[in-house]
Amino acid sequence: MTEQEALTTGDLLTKARVALEQFHDVHVDDDGALSFRHVDVPCAVQAMQLAEGLTVLSLTCVVAWDLPDDPKLAASAAERAGQGLFGTLGVVHTEAGMDVTLRYAFPADGIESAALGTLLMLVVSTASQLRVELLGEVGEQTE
């Protein structure tokens, strides 16, 4: 990473941190990434310069983990993925069950702090709503 890339991504992460701190306690990791929790959903924000003049923020939210590895639940998660406007829902099958993430990457150069905060909160609010719905489905299956 060049010095200019480091400055650009650092500035963008600082702007994201300031925007998020209106809503959450934000931790700055050793590598500069941001992490925070929205309700029970852990989230991380990273910045990267894909090309000169194209710096993106990447937000990853861990919606749920160790869910039962049930085909109906996976299909429900996939259906929700198609309905989302902000982010891509991912399902990972593990030895402990099924993990669900929501990822959203977008060009962030020039976005004002208030607008950036609104955009990030739309994504994390979606992740929290998905968590409630998926855990609700799991609860219904166990009753």
Short mmCIF file of C-alpha atoms in Angstrom, two decimals:
data_model
loop_
_atom_site.label_atom_id
_atom_site.label_comp_id
_atom_site.label_asym_id
_atom_site.label_seq_id
_atom_site.Cartn_x
_atom_site.Cartn_y
_atom_site.Cartn_z
CA MET A 1 0.00 0.00 0.00
CA THR A 2 1.39 3.39 -0.94
CA GLU A 3 1.54 6.27 1.48
CA GLN A 4 -1.26 8.04 -0.42
CA GLU A 5 -3.49 4.94 -0.27
CA ALA A 6 -2.86 4.69 3.47
CA LEU A 7 -3.80 8.35 3.95
CA THR A 8 -6.94 8.01 1.82
CA THR A 9 -8.18 4.86 3.55
CA GLY A 10 -7.24 6.25 6.97
CA ASP A 11 -9.20 9.45 6.35
CA LEU A 12 -12.22 7.45 5.20
CA LEU A 13 -12.09 5.19 8.26
CA THR A 14 -11.88 8.26 10.49
CA LYS A 15 -14.98 9.69 8.81
CA ALA A 16 -16.78 6.36 9.25
CA ARG A 17 -15.75 6.18 12.92
CA VAL A 18 -17.07 9.69 13.59
CA ALA A 19 -20.34 8.86 11.80
CA LEU A 20 -20.79 5.60 13.72
CA GLU A 21 -19.93 7.09 17.11
CA GLN A 22 -23.23 8.99 16.96
CA PHE A 23 -24.90 5.58 17.47
CA HIS A 24 -22.35 3.11 18.89
CA ASP A 25 -19.17 2.64 20.85
CA VAL A 26 -16.58 2.00 18.12
CA HIS A 27 -13.30 0.15 18.62
CA VAL A 28 -10.37 0.87 16.30
CA ASP A 29 -8.46 -2.38 15.69
CA ASP A 30 -4.67 -2.56 15.34
CA ASP A 31 -4.98 -2.67 11.54
CA GLY A 32 -7.21 0.43 11.50
CA ALA A 33 -10.46 -1.46 10.92
CA LEU A 34 -13.47 -0.43 12.98
CA SER A 35 -15.57 -2.82 15.01
CA PHE A 36 -18.80 -2.31 16.96
CA ARG A 37 -21.98 -4.08 17.99
CA HIS A 38 -25.48 -3.15 16.89
CA VAL A 39 -27.79 -4.80 19.43
CA ASP A 40 -26.42 -8.40 19.31
CA VAL A 41 -24.82 -8.15 15.86
CA PRO A 42 -21.03 -7.72 15.71
CA CYS A 43 -19.90 -5.56 12.77
CA ALA A 44 -16.61 -4.52 11.18
CA VAL A 45 -15.76 -1.73 8.74
CA GLN A 46 -12.68 -1.72 6.53
CA ALA A 47 -11.51 0.67 3.81
CA MET A 48 -9.57 -0.13 0.67
CA GLN A 49 -8.52 1.73 -2.42
CA LEU A 50 -9.44 -0.35 -5.47
CA ALA A 51 -8.01 2.16 -7.94
CA GLU A 52 -6.91 5.77 -7.84
CA GLY A 53 -10.01 7.78 -7.00
CA LEU A 54 -12.02 4.67 -6.02
CA THR A 55 -11.92 4.03 -2.30
CA VAL A 56 -14.57 1.76 -0.86
CA LEU A 57 -15.83 1.00 2.61
CA SER A 58 -16.70 -2.60 3.35
CA LEU A 59 -19.12 -3.35 6.18
CA THR A 60 -19.51 -6.92 7.43
CA CYS A 61 -22.13 -7.89 10.00
CA VAL A 62 -22.31 -11.35 11.58
CA VAL A 63 -26.06 -11.84 11.63
CA ALA A 64 -26.17 -15.25 13.32
CA TRP A 65 -23.86 -18.17 14.02
CA ASP A 66 -24.16 -21.84 14.89
CA LEU A 67 -27.73 -22.01 13.59
CA PRO A 68 -29.09 -25.48 12.85
CA ASP A 69 -27.87 -26.57 9.41
CA ASP A 70 -31.41 -26.95 8.12
CA PRO A 71 -32.19 -26.72 4.38
CA LYS A 72 -35.44 -24.84 5.11
CA LEU A 73 -33.59 -22.25 7.18
CA ALA A 74 -30.90 -21.89 4.50
CA ALA A 75 -33.64 -21.40 1.87
CA SER A 76 -35.28 -18.77 4.06
CA ALA A 77 -31.96 -16.94 4.40
CA ALA A 78 -31.43 -17.15 0.62
CA GLU A 79 -34.92 -15.71 0.03
CA ARG A 80 -34.14 -12.80 2.33
CA ALA A 81 -30.88 -12.23 0.47
CA GLY A 82 -32.84 -11.54 -2.69
CA GLN A 83 -35.04 -9.01 -0.90
CA GLY A 84 -32.26 -6.87 0.54
CA LEU A 85 -31.35 -3.48 -0.84
CA PHE A 86 -28.30 -2.96 1.33
CA GLY A 87 -25.90 -5.85 1.33
CA THR A 88 -25.30 -9.40 0.31
CA LEU A 89 -26.35 -12.15 2.65
CA GLY A 90 -23.94 -15.06 2.95
CA VAL A 91 -24.50 -18.50 4.45
CA VAL A 92 -21.52 -20.57 5.54
CA HIS A 93 -21.91 -24.19 6.61
CA THR A 94 -19.58 -25.15 9.47
CA GLU A 95 -19.13 -28.11 11.79
CA ALA A 96 -21.21 -26.25 14.39
CA GLY A 97 -24.08 -25.50 12.01
CA MET A 98 -24.72 -22.50 9.81
CA ASP A 99 -23.36 -18.94 10.03
CA VAL A 100 -25.02 -15.97 8.31
CA THR A 101 -23.29 -12.70 7.40
CA LEU A 102 -24.39 -9.49 5.71
CA ARG A 103 -21.78 -7.64 3.66
CA TYR A 104 -22.04 -4.29 1.96
CA ALA A 105 -19.27 -2.50 0.06
CA PHE A 106 -19.69 0.88 -1.57
CA PRO A 107 -17.62 3.76 -2.98
CA ALA A 108 -17.38 6.22 -0.12
CA ASP A 109 -15.28 9.11 -1.43
CA GLY A 110 -17.15 12.38 -1.05
CA ILE A 111 -19.97 11.13 1.18
CA GLU A 112 -20.64 13.56 3.99
CA SER A 113 -20.49 12.27 7.56
CA ALA A 114 -24.25 12.48 8.25
CA ALA A 115 -25.12 10.66 5.04
CA LEU A 116 -22.43 8.05 5.73
CA GLY A 117 -23.85 7.43 9.20
CA THR A 118 -27.35 7.00 7.76
CA LEU A 119 -26.13 4.55 5.12
CA LEU A 120 -24.15 2.47 7.61
CA MET A 121 -27.10 2.38 10.03
CA LEU A 122 -29.43 1.19 7.25
CA VAL A 123 -27.14 -1.80 6.73
CA VAL A 124 -26.67 -2.67 10.40
CA SER A 125 -30.38 -2.22 11.09
CA THR A 126 -31.10 -4.68 8.29
CA ALA A 127 -28.63 -7.13 9.83
CA SER A 128 -30.32 -6.83 13.23
CA GLN A 129 -33.77 -7.36 11.73
CA LEU A 130 -32.51 -10.43 9.86
CA ARG A 131 -31.08 -11.80 13.10
CA VAL A 132 -34.41 -11.43 14.88
CA GLU A 133 -36.26 -13.13 12.00
CA LEU A 134 -33.81 -16.03 11.65
CA LEU A 135 -33.64 -16.68 15.39
CA GLY A 136 -37.44 -16.53 15.45
CA GLU A 137 -37.58 -19.23 12.78
CA VAL A 138 -35.15 -21.38 14.75
CA GLY A 139 -37.30 -20.93 17.86
CA GLU A 140 -40.43 -21.94 15.94
CA GLN A 141 -38.70 -25.09 14.70
CA THR A 142 -37.73 -26.15 18.22
CA GLU A 143 -41.18 -25.63 19.75
#
